[in-house]
XYZ file of C-alpha atoms in Angstrom:
633
model
C -130.195 89.894 -60.121
C -133.393 87.420 -62.205
C -133.564 83.760 -62.290
C -131.967 81.394 -64.995
C -134.558 79.423 -66.999
C -134.327 76.680 -69.874
C -136.172 74.640 -71.426
C -135.300 70.541 -72.625
C -136.658 68.042 -74.168
C -135.515 64.219 -73.477
C -133.710 62.183 -75.343
C -134.434 58.648 -75.386
C -132.611 55.764 -77.007
C -134.369 52.215 -77.576
C -136.835 53.516 -74.572
C -134.044 55.115 -72.687
C -133.212 58.688 -71.482
C -129.994 59.224 -73.019
C -129.421 62.984 -72.938
C -131.403 66.327 -73.217
C -131.837 68.805 -75.769
C -131.335 72.259 -75.117
C -134.822 74.282 -76.896
C -134.342 78.119 -75.282
C -133.395 80.178 -72.151
C -133.438 83.546 -71.095
C -130.565 85.861 -71.110
C -130.239 85.587 -67.173
C -128.881 82.300 -68.394
C -125.396 83.226 -70.242
C -124.774 85.304 -66.988
C -124.827 82.610 -64.690
C -123.981 79.602 -66.348
C -121.397 81.515 -68.567
C -122.820 80.271 -72.137
C -124.057 82.092 -74.564
C -127.460 81.184 -75.695
C -126.557 80.600 -79.468
C -124.129 78.538 -78.548
C -126.927 76.788 -75.627
C -130.060 76.572 -77.801
C -130.560 73.374 -79.551
C -126.947 71.782 -78.592
C -127.189 68.318 -76.384
C -126.568 69.339 -72.291
C -123.584 66.156 -72.500
C -122.117 69.039 -75.033
C -122.762 72.147 -73.759
C -121.450 71.351 -70.540
C -118.178 69.799 -71.059
C -118.689 67.324 -68.868
C -121.573 64.384 -69.319
C -124.983 64.383 -67.944
C -124.915 66.297 -64.297
C -125.604 64.042 -61.227
C -129.786 64.372 -61.513
C -130.424 63.935 -64.954
C -132.430 60.560 -63.401
C -134.301 63.771 -61.730
C -135.027 65.732 -64.497
C -135.992 62.921 -66.313
C -138.268 61.771 -64.162
C -140.364 65.113 -64.016
C -140.494 65.303 -68.396
C -141.955 61.480 -67.996
C -144.395 61.714 -64.924
C -145.374 65.674 -64.670
C -144.416 65.855 -60.854
C -142.747 68.990 -59.595
C -138.937 68.677 -57.701
C -136.934 71.398 -56.133
C -133.352 70.743 -54.715
C -130.145 72.352 -54.334
C -126.921 70.968 -56.417
C -123.644 72.065 -56.618
C -123.004 71.902 -60.381
C -119.237 70.843 -61.278
C -119.433 71.860 -64.796
C -119.901 75.819 -63.892
C -118.605 75.034 -60.449
C -121.540 76.766 -58.621
C -124.226 75.808 -56.174
C -127.548 76.813 -57.896
C -131.226 76.277 -56.440
C -133.333 74.956 -58.893
C -137.411 74.160 -59.400
C -137.691 71.904 -62.485
C -141.226 71.642 -64.028
C -142.974 69.668 -66.735
C -143.759 71.902 -69.806
C -145.037 69.332 -71.976
C -144.562 66.028 -72.995
C -140.816 64.821 -72.129
C -140.216 68.136 -71.471
C -138.728 70.261 -68.731
C -138.437 73.250 -67.925
C -135.822 74.509 -65.254
C -135.615 77.795 -62.935
C -133.084 78.217 -61.325
C -130.701 80.485 -58.957
C -126.926 81.248 -57.893
C -126.650 80.438 -54.278
C -122.887 79.710 -54.039
C -122.170 83.040 -51.565
C -124.928 81.680 -49.439
C -123.831 78.131 -49.526
C -120.011 79.925 -48.848
C -122.129 81.814 -45.716
C -123.273 79.037 -44.779
C -120.290 76.796 -44.567
C -118.281 79.156 -42.871
C -121.268 79.952 -40.038
C -121.433 76.247 -39.641
C -117.492 76.373 -39.058
C -117.676 79.145 -36.911
C -119.702 77.944 -35.463
C -118.013 74.057 -34.706
C -114.886 76.217 -33.628
C -117.211 77.919 -30.928
C -118.681 74.744 -29.877
C -114.479 73.493 -30.110
C -113.592 76.515 -28.081
C -116.394 76.328 -25.747
C -115.600 72.491 -24.672
C -112.068 73.056 -24.015
C -111.827 76.569 -22.054
C -114.582 74.716 -20.096
C -117.136 77.850 -20.619
C -120.597 77.270 -19.761
C -123.945 79.399 -21.746
C -127.070 80.570 -20.398
C -129.690 81.652 -21.919
C -132.532 83.327 -19.512
C -135.817 83.926 -20.182
C -136.747 87.318 -18.519
C -140.587 86.982 -19.957
C -140.858 82.890 -18.744
C -137.605 83.202 -15.911
C -136.649 79.987 -17.492
C -132.621 79.360 -18.386
C -131.245 77.158 -20.653
C -128.109 75.968 -19.594
C -125.732 74.319 -21.691
C -123.887 71.000 -21.271
C -120.601 72.139 -20.461
C -122.199 74.904 -17.535
C -123.606 71.845 -15.677
C -120.676 69.854 -16.577
C -118.804 72.256 -15.327
C -120.431 72.203 -11.306
C -120.084 68.337 -11.614
C -123.866 67.355 -13.356
C -124.751 65.513 -16.499
C -127.236 67.103 -18.974
C -130.079 65.519 -17.480
C -129.879 66.699 -13.676
C -130.325 70.587 -13.804
C -134.006 71.774 -15.216
C -133.902 75.387 -16.385
C -135.660 76.791 -13.872
C -133.511 79.891 -12.134
C -133.305 78.164 -9.316
C -131.060 75.887 -10.415
C -128.647 79.021 -10.521
C -129.608 80.713 -7.759
C -129.582 78.482 -5.118
C -126.347 77.556 -5.948
C -124.425 80.849 -5.503
C -122.585 81.762 -1.939
C -124.513 83.296 0.471
C -122.168 85.929 1.367
C -121.890 86.446 -2.519
C -125.831 86.202 -3.697
C -126.506 89.511 -2.637
C -124.462 91.187 -4.193
C -124.172 89.326 -7.609
C -127.853 89.496 -7.884
C -127.974 93.162 -6.952
C -125.455 93.938 -10.109
C -127.665 91.772 -11.962
C -131.134 93.852 -11.193
C -128.956 96.968 -11.806
C -128.394 95.511 -14.887
C -130.719 94.355 -16.518
C -132.549 98.027 -15.292
C -130.362 99.877 -16.884
C -130.373 97.721 -19.984
C -126.332 97.069 -19.660
C -125.202 95.807 -22.863
C -122.705 94.011 -20.731
C -121.468 92.942 -17.410
C -119.061 91.196 -15.385
C -120.310 89.371 -11.637
C -117.667 87.329 -9.909
C -119.053 84.863 -7.227
C -118.479 81.215 -5.745
C -120.466 78.923 -6.843
C -121.037 74.974 -5.254
C -120.193 72.462 -7.084
C -122.076 68.826 -7.035
C -119.108 67.311 -4.760
C -120.055 70.562 -2.155
C -117.357 72.410 -2.511
C -117.215 76.377 -4.020
C -115.629 77.096 -7.209
C -114.839 80.409 -8.220
C -116.667 81.309 -11.263
C -116.131 84.696 -13.205
C -119.828 85.503 -15.641
C -120.038 87.858 -18.303
C -123.560 89.011 -19.242
C -125.246 90.860 -22.010
C -128.913 92.111 -21.466
C -130.683 92.271 -25.135
C -134.094 94.319 -25.175
C -137.705 93.630 -27.109
C -139.652 95.000 -29.431
C -140.324 97.587 -27.396
C -137.147 98.861 -25.985
C -137.454 96.926 -22.708
C -135.240 93.731 -21.867
C -136.392 90.425 -23.106
C -133.304 87.877 -22.233
C -129.736 87.501 -20.812
C -126.865 85.817 -22.607
C -124.357 84.945 -20.198
C -121.086 82.195 -19.741
C -120.001 81.263 -17.067
C -115.534 80.707 -16.752
C -114.018 78.194 -13.738
C -111.260 80.286 -12.167
C -111.173 78.433 -9.113
C -107.861 77.442 -10.050
C -106.211 81.431 -11.376
C -107.957 82.601 -7.596
C -106.625 79.921 -5.338
C -102.848 80.660 -7.928
C -103.235 84.727 -6.830
C -104.559 84.319 -3.247
C -101.100 81.726 -3.382
C -99.573 85.113 -4.900
C -100.185 87.412 -2.910
C -99.744 85.240 0.857
C -96.333 85.051 -0.619
C -95.742 88.544 -1.399
C -97.078 89.321 2.542
C -94.987 87.217 3.489
C -92.143 88.538 2.101
C -93.319 91.865 2.736
C -93.291 91.051 6.616
C -90.175 89.763 5.929
C -88.639 93.245 4.115
C -90.194 95.356 6.907
C -89.716 93.526 9.999
C -85.246 91.770 8.696
C -82.646 92.560 10.666
C -80.805 92.972 7.710
C -80.705 96.236 6.314
C -83.198 96.108 2.183
C -83.142 98.577 -0.349
C -83.370 98.565 -4.481
C -81.162 100.967 -6.048
C -82.532 102.227 -9.892
C -79.606 102.161 -12.360
C -78.622 105.119 -10.887
C -78.069 103.485 -7.489
C -80.063 106.028 -6.013
C -82.694 104.154 -3.095
C -86.692 103.227 -5.258
C -86.971 101.929 -1.692
C -85.966 100.737 1.729
C -86.945 98.839 5.025
C -87.579 99.421 8.421
C -84.147 98.407 9.137
C -82.312 100.224 6.651
C -83.921 103.739 8.032
C -83.440 102.982 11.365
C -79.781 102.367 10.413
C -79.589 105.742 8.677
C -81.509 107.477 10.677
C -83.816 108.930 8.559
C -87.162 108.383 6.773
C -87.953 106.355 3.917
C -89.040 109.728 1.913
C -85.877 111.598 2.266
C -83.811 108.060 1.445
C -85.165 107.499 -1.456
C -83.264 111.158 -2.326
C -79.485 109.916 -2.106
C -77.792 107.177 -3.851
C -76.481 103.968 -1.975
C -73.858 103.714 0.532
C -74.305 108.857 0.493
C -77.759 107.962 2.747
C -75.487 106.911 4.818
C -73.516 109.035 5.226
C -69.747 107.988 3.986
C -67.068 111.103 4.139
C -65.900 109.837 0.915
C -69.701 109.837 -1.343
C -69.497 113.159 0.976
C -66.274 114.296 -0.665
C -67.941 114.816 -4.061
C -71.208 116.756 -4.790
C -72.451 114.294 -6.964
C -72.598 111.923 -3.726
C -72.026 108.175 -3.935
C -69.973 106.298 -5.876
C -68.300 109.899 -7.149
C -65.830 110.895 -4.543
C -61.767 110.047 -5.043
C -61.405 106.775 -3.572
C -65.051 105.333 -4.074
C -64.156 103.246 -7.464
C -61.176 101.320 -4.699
C -65.078 100.444 -3.104
C -66.067 96.601 -2.938
C -69.509 97.888 -2.086
C -69.919 99.929 -5.322
C -68.135 96.909 -7.359
C -70.683 94.604 -6.233
C -73.254 97.540 -7.248
C -71.713 98.217 -10.834
C -71.284 94.379 -11.293
C -74.913 93.247 -10.838
C -76.121 95.912 -12.748
C -74.327 95.451 -15.825
C -73.926 91.816 -16.050
C -76.649 90.791 -13.370
C -75.287 88.637 -11.386
C -75.347 88.840 -7.855
C -72.553 89.307 -4.730
C -72.119 87.749 -1.700
C -70.470 88.650 1.529
C -68.741 91.561 0.393
C -66.880 93.592 2.599
C -67.061 97.173 3.591
C -65.682 99.398 6.557
C -66.327 102.494 5.897
C -65.931 105.975 8.123
C -69.168 107.612 8.679
C -70.331 110.840 9.685
C -73.568 112.679 11.084
C -73.921 115.340 12.896
C -69.908 115.926 13.150
C -69.827 112.752 14.532
C -67.915 110.296 12.948
C -67.509 106.183 13.235
C -65.844 103.374 11.579
C -68.841 100.848 10.334
C -67.864 97.793 9.078
C -70.691 96.633 6.548
C -71.089 92.825 5.197
C -73.190 92.897 2.266
C -74.777 91.383 -0.799
C -76.693 91.962 -4.145
C -79.185 90.852 -6.247
C -80.717 91.755 -10.247
C -84.383 92.377 -9.654
C -86.998 94.318 -12.599
C -89.034 96.126 -10.442
C -91.950 97.654 -13.170
C -89.964 96.577 -15.743
C -86.670 97.921 -15.353
C -82.960 96.580 -14.287
C -82.375 97.531 -10.823
C -80.685 95.433 -7.579
C -81.738 94.857 -4.199
C -78.963 95.340 -1.907
C -78.580 94.269 1.828
C -76.026 94.873 3.879
C -75.613 94.128 7.655
C -73.520 95.702 9.984
C -70.623 93.949 11.800
C -69.435 96.106 13.336
C -70.092 95.435 17.062
C -69.910 91.959 16.022
C -66.232 92.281 14.758
C -65.666 94.377 17.866
C -66.459 91.423 19.304
C -64.155 89.325 17.710
C -61.110 91.095 17.800
C -61.681 91.251 21.733
C -62.399 87.081 21.515
C -59.386 86.716 19.970
C -57.236 89.218 21.755
C -58.284 87.413 25.511
C -57.495 83.820 23.241
C -54.019 85.436 22.776
C -54.327 86.999 26.534
C -55.155 83.140 27.023
C -52.016 81.202 25.613
C -50.035 83.556 26.404
C -50.717 82.570 30.282
C -50.271 78.968 28.747
C -46.878 80.134 28.039
C -46.416 81.430 31.178
C -48.031 78.937 32.896
C -45.539 76.095 30.612
C -42.083 78.134 31.396
C -43.009 78.152 35.177
C -43.454 74.270 35.063
C -40.022 74.180 33.008
C -38.514 76.185 35.789
C -36.108 74.113 37.311
C -34.794 72.086 34.338
C -34.249 75.753 32.843
C -32.584 76.741 35.699
C -30.190 73.370 35.294
C -29.999 73.991 31.758
C -28.873 77.699 32.214
C -26.467 76.152 35.342
C -24.387 74.123 32.703
C -22.690 77.098 30.494
C -22.977 79.601 33.570
C -20.411 76.716 36.028
C -18.949 76.619 32.625
C -17.871 80.334 31.965
C -17.002 79.680 35.788
C -14.805 76.700 35.335
C -12.982 78.117 32.248
C -12.775 81.876 33.963
C -10.542 80.875 36.517
C -8.454 78.303 34.352
C -7.872 82.176 32.575
C -6.976 83.277 35.769
C -4.758 80.960 37.017
C -3.303 80.761 33.826
C -2.236 84.362 33.436
C -0.878 84.519 37.015
C 2.222 83.203 35.916
C 5.417 84.795 34.746
C 5.464 83.308 31.128
C 1.661 82.500 30.787
C 0.395 79.347 27.839
C -1.763 82.437 26.060
C -2.473 79.809 23.433
C -5.083 78.035 25.711
C -5.843 81.478 27.502
C -7.333 81.927 24.073
C -8.677 78.591 23.949
C -10.822 78.920 27.503
C -11.928 82.627 26.310
C -13.594 80.816 23.305
C -14.637 77.971 25.665
C -16.231 81.293 28.049
C -17.840 82.887 24.330
C -19.375 79.853 23.110
C -21.010 79.064 26.534
C -22.290 82.665 27.296
C -23.584 82.365 23.675
C -25.405 79.159 24.820
C -26.618 80.913 27.969
C -28.428 83.866 25.968
C -29.773 81.356 23.500
C -31.796 79.689 25.862
C -32.277 83.410 27.726
C -33.776 84.279 24.694
C -35.526 80.826 23.784
C -37.534 82.126 27.388
C -38.175 85.775 26.332
C -39.544 84.696 23.088
C -42.166 82.122 24.543
C -42.652 84.619 27.522
C -42.620 87.889 26.307
C -46.665 88.299 25.252
C -46.756 90.184 21.101
C -49.001 89.755 18.009
C -48.917 86.261 16.695
C -47.485 86.634 12.148
C -47.612 84.566 10.158
C -44.443 83.308 8.441
C -41.995 81.069 7.023
C -40.961 78.744 9.244
C -38.178 76.532 9.531
C -40.315 73.564 11.094
C -37.079 71.799 11.547
C -35.398 74.297 13.275
C -38.107 75.331 15.765
C -37.904 71.268 16.273
C -34.801 71.711 17.552
C -34.825 74.882 19.438
C -38.240 72.907 22.069
C -35.271 69.420 22.314
C -32.850 71.650 22.817
C -34.554 73.140 26.170
C -35.982 70.504 27.314
C -32.969 68.228 26.970
C -32.649 68.143 30.579
C -35.374 67.169 31.377
C -35.366 63.812 28.826
C -32.064 63.103 30.401
C -32.965 63.500 33.369
C -35.991 60.752 33.015
C -33.696 58.905 30.863
C -35.694 58.950 27.741
C -34.709 57.509 24.606
C -34.158 60.607 22.325
C -34.251 60.066 18.321
C -35.477 62.930 15.952
C -36.102 61.924 12.640
C -36.360 65.196 10.053
C -36.567 65.266 7.020
C -34.211 67.786 5.599
C -36.411 68.238 2.826
C -39.169 69.408 4.180
C -40.806 72.973 3.046
C -41.315 75.419 4.456
C -45.060 76.112 6.919
C -46.907 79.101 6.758
C -46.976 79.754 11.047
C -46.892 81.534 13.764
C -43.190 80.083 15.284
C -42.738 80.495 18.788
C -47.172 79.490 18.953
C -45.030 76.407 16.649
C -43.247 75.901 19.817
C -45.417 75.983 22.770
C -47.341 73.347 21.042
C -44.786 71.153 20.771
C -43.139 72.238 23.877
C -47.008 71.544 25.392
C -46.874 68.047 23.249
C -43.174 66.778 23.977
C -43.584 67.794 27.888
C -46.819 65.399 27.892
C -44.971 63.182 26.202
C -42.494 62.966 28.637
C -44.780 62.575 31.456
C -46.209 59.832 29.712
C -44.095 58.009 30.637
C -42.434 58.803 33.941
C -44.225 54.932 35.541
C -43.229 53.187 32.206
C -40.660 50.740 32.340
C -37.022 51.335 31.532
C -36.194 52.059 27.476
C -38.407 54.753 26.895
C -38.194 56.131 23.439
C -38.923 59.718 22.281
C -39.421 59.808 18.842
C -40.052 63.533 16.969
C -40.221 63.231 13.032
C -41.353 65.529 10.452
C -42.077 64.908 6.744
C -44.306 66.570 3.688
C -47.728 65.909 4.105
C -50.508 65.101 1.387
C -50.590 68.254 -0.608
C -47.307 70.081 0.175
C -48.067 69.730 4.063
C -45.633 69.870 6.846
C -46.523 66.702 9.511
C -44.899 66.303 12.761
C -45.454 63.781 14.928
C -44.461 63.404 19.145
C -44.608 59.836 19.553
C -43.996 58.135 23.245
C -43.870 54.516 24.188
C -46.199 55.900 27.376
C -49.223 54.938 29.044
C -50.794 56.175 26.091
C -54.219 58.252 25.639
C -58.274 57.023 27.323
C -59.107 53.356 24.876
C -62.839 55.657 24.634
C -63.893 58.625 23.183
C -59.989 59.358 22.642
C -60.670 63.320 21.388
C -61.925 63.561 24.883
C -58.464 64.873 25.544
C -58.583 67.778 23.169
C -61.800 69.051 25.888
C -61.032 71.766 27.580
C -60.432 71.164 30.939
C -60.244 67.281 30.628
C -56.692 65.894 32.299
C -55.988 62.080 33.204
C -53.219 63.916 35.761
C -53.782 64.320 39.367
C -52.607 67.472 39.328
C -53.351 69.353 35.696
C -55.258 71.780 34.137
C -56.739 70.836 31.262
C -55.805 73.201 28.748
C -52.668 72.396 27.458
C -53.958 70.232 24.698
C -56.798 72.159 24.063
C -54.513 74.905 23.630
C -53.084 73.496 21.230
C -55.442 72.199 19.710
C -56.884 76.115 19.284
C -53.445 77.047 18.016
C -52.738 74.865 15.165
C -56.512 75.268 14.014
C -55.539 78.991 13.855
C -53.640 78.086 12.149
C -56.165 76.403 9.909
C -54.541 73.381 10.414
C -55.273 69.501 11.768
C -53.572 68.322 15.461
C -54.973 64.367 16.139
C -54.211 61.225 18.466
C -53.408 57.552 18.008
C -52.880 54.976 20.322
C -49.792 53.167 19.257
C -50.549 49.462 18.791
C -47.265 49.163 20.879
C -48.408 50.850 23.653
C -47.983 54.649 24.041
C -49.500 57.120 21.792
C -48.695 59.202 18.698
C -49.785 63.043 18.563
C -49.837 64.741 14.938
C -49.699 67.910 13.858
C -50.298 69.199 10.084
C -49.554 72.912 9.230
C -50.259 74.531 5.900
C -47.199 74.335 3.573
C -46.135 78.636 1.960
C -47.732 79.553 -0.918
C -45.004 79.490 -3.439
C -45.679 83.106 -4.126
C -45.175 84.106 -0.719
C -42.278 82.052 -0.319
C -40.089 84.142 -3.140
C -41.407 87.275 -1.870
C -40.363 86.783 2.188
C -44.108 87.797 2.454
C -45.316 88.207 6.339
C -49.025 88.995 7.405
C -50.408 89.798 10.541
C -52.679 87.890 11.850
C-alpha cells in the first residue's frame, strides 16, 4: 500500500515554534491524508488541515530541534484516522514524517478488546471456570472463576494437574479420565464430560466440562483448553423432576381410579392398570378405541364409528364434559355416567363418576379422563336407604302400637255415636207418624261420625303402610292438625292445655307428608310423656312460622322435665334414652328423617322449664310449587 512521507520546516516567531510549512510530500501522502500534493506543498500545516496545529506539534518540533528520532501512534482528528508515525530530522529546523494508516487495525483491536471484555463479563456472570492444560509440562492454568467456583481464592490452588484430579469424586474419576485420555489419543477437537467435583466445604458439585484438544506442529496433541460449568442446581432440579415423574407414574399405574389420556378425537393414548382391568383388555388394544367405546358401552356399539356417534351419545354427560374440556381447556368433576355395557353377550348396568382435565402431551392438547366405578357403592347406598326406610316403617308401626289404646278410644267415640244415632233413628221410625226431619238429622250425624272414623283409619293406614317416600308440596299446618287429631285423646287424658299457634302465611314445605307426620307424632308424644311427672297446668304449644330464607319452622314446646343439661345433643344419639322403658331410637330416627329432607332438628331447654324442639324444613322452590312437581326420593 506504501507509506505517506512529507518533509516539514518549523516556523518560529520570537524564538518560539508556532507552526510548520510543508516542503514536500509523496503520492501516498495524497491517498492517506486526502489532500493533493499541489495544495499541501508550501502551505502551513495549520492551514492545510483546517484544524489548527496537531496535539503532537511539540513532539515534532522537538525532533527538528534535537535530532532525536521519535515513533508513536496517534489519532489525527483533521482526517479522522489513526496513524503510525516515524519522525526524523533531515536538517536543522526540519523534520520528516513517515506514516501509515492503522485505522482498521485500531478498530479491530478495539473490537477485540470489547469482545474480550464481554467474554470476561460473561464468564464471570455465568460462573464459568476456564483452564488451560499444557500436555508437555502437565501444568494447568486455572482461571480465578474456576477457583472461586469451588470456594477457593486465587492463591490457594497451584497450577498442578493434581489439583483437578484429586477433587473429582472417586466414583467418577476413572470414567472421566478414560474419556479425557481417549479424546487426547484421538485428537478430538471437542469433547464433554460430566462429573462430581469436591468443593472447599467438602460438598460435591456437579460439573459439566467442555474441552478442546489442540495439536502442535507435528500434529500431536499439545494442549487442552476447557471450561467448567456448575450444573448442581440444574442437576438437583432434574433429579427432583425425575422423582416427581416416578411418583406420578407410580400413582398413575397403581391408583384404584381409572385413568387414561385421550387425543382430540377421544381416542385412547395411554391407560393405567385400573383402566385395563376394568375393560378386560390390554393397553395396546385400548389405544385402538374411543373413550367409553372400549368399555363396551352399547351406545358406542350402535355406530361403526364408536363412542360419541351413537343415537343417544349426544345426551351422554361424559361425552359433553370431554368435548368441553377439549374445546375450552376447562376441567370437569363429578360427572355421572350411567351406562349399559355388553361384553361376550352379557349386559349389565354401571354407574361411573368421571373427571376431565386438559393436558399437553408432546405439544398436543389432550384430555386426562379419570373414572371411578361407583356401581357397587351405589347399590350399597340403595340397600342402606332401603334398610333405613324399613327402619322408619318399623318405627311408625311401633309408634302406632304404643298409641293403640288412645287410637281405640278415638275410634270408640265416633262408633259409639253412630250406634246411638242409629238406635234413635230406629226408635223414631217405629212410630206411626215418624219425625222424618229428626231422622234425617240423626242420619247426617251418623255420616259425620263415620267420616271421622274413616279419617282416623286413613291416617293410621298411611302411617302403617310401606311406601316409597315422595317429596311434594306439603301444607305443614294441615299435618300438625292431623297429628293433634290423632293424639287428642292422650292430650285430654293427661290434662294438658293445648296451645296451637299456626301461621296462616306459612309457605309450603318440600317434604314427604307421612314422614313429617311421623316426626311430629314422635315429638308431640315425647312432650306429653315429659309432662307426666310435672304438676298440673301442663301446657303443650305447637307453633309454625316462616323461617330464614323462606324455610318452614315448627316448634314443639312443653313444660315437662326438660332435656339433660350436660351434652344436650346426646338425646339424638341412637339408643340414648332417659325413659326406663324407652328404646332410644325415636329422636334419632326423627333427626334422620329431617336431615334426609335437608332440614334441621334441634332442642333447647326452656328458661321457665321444659323443652322446645325446633324443626326447620326447606321451602318448595317457586317453580316446583307452581308446577306441582313431585319427586321420588
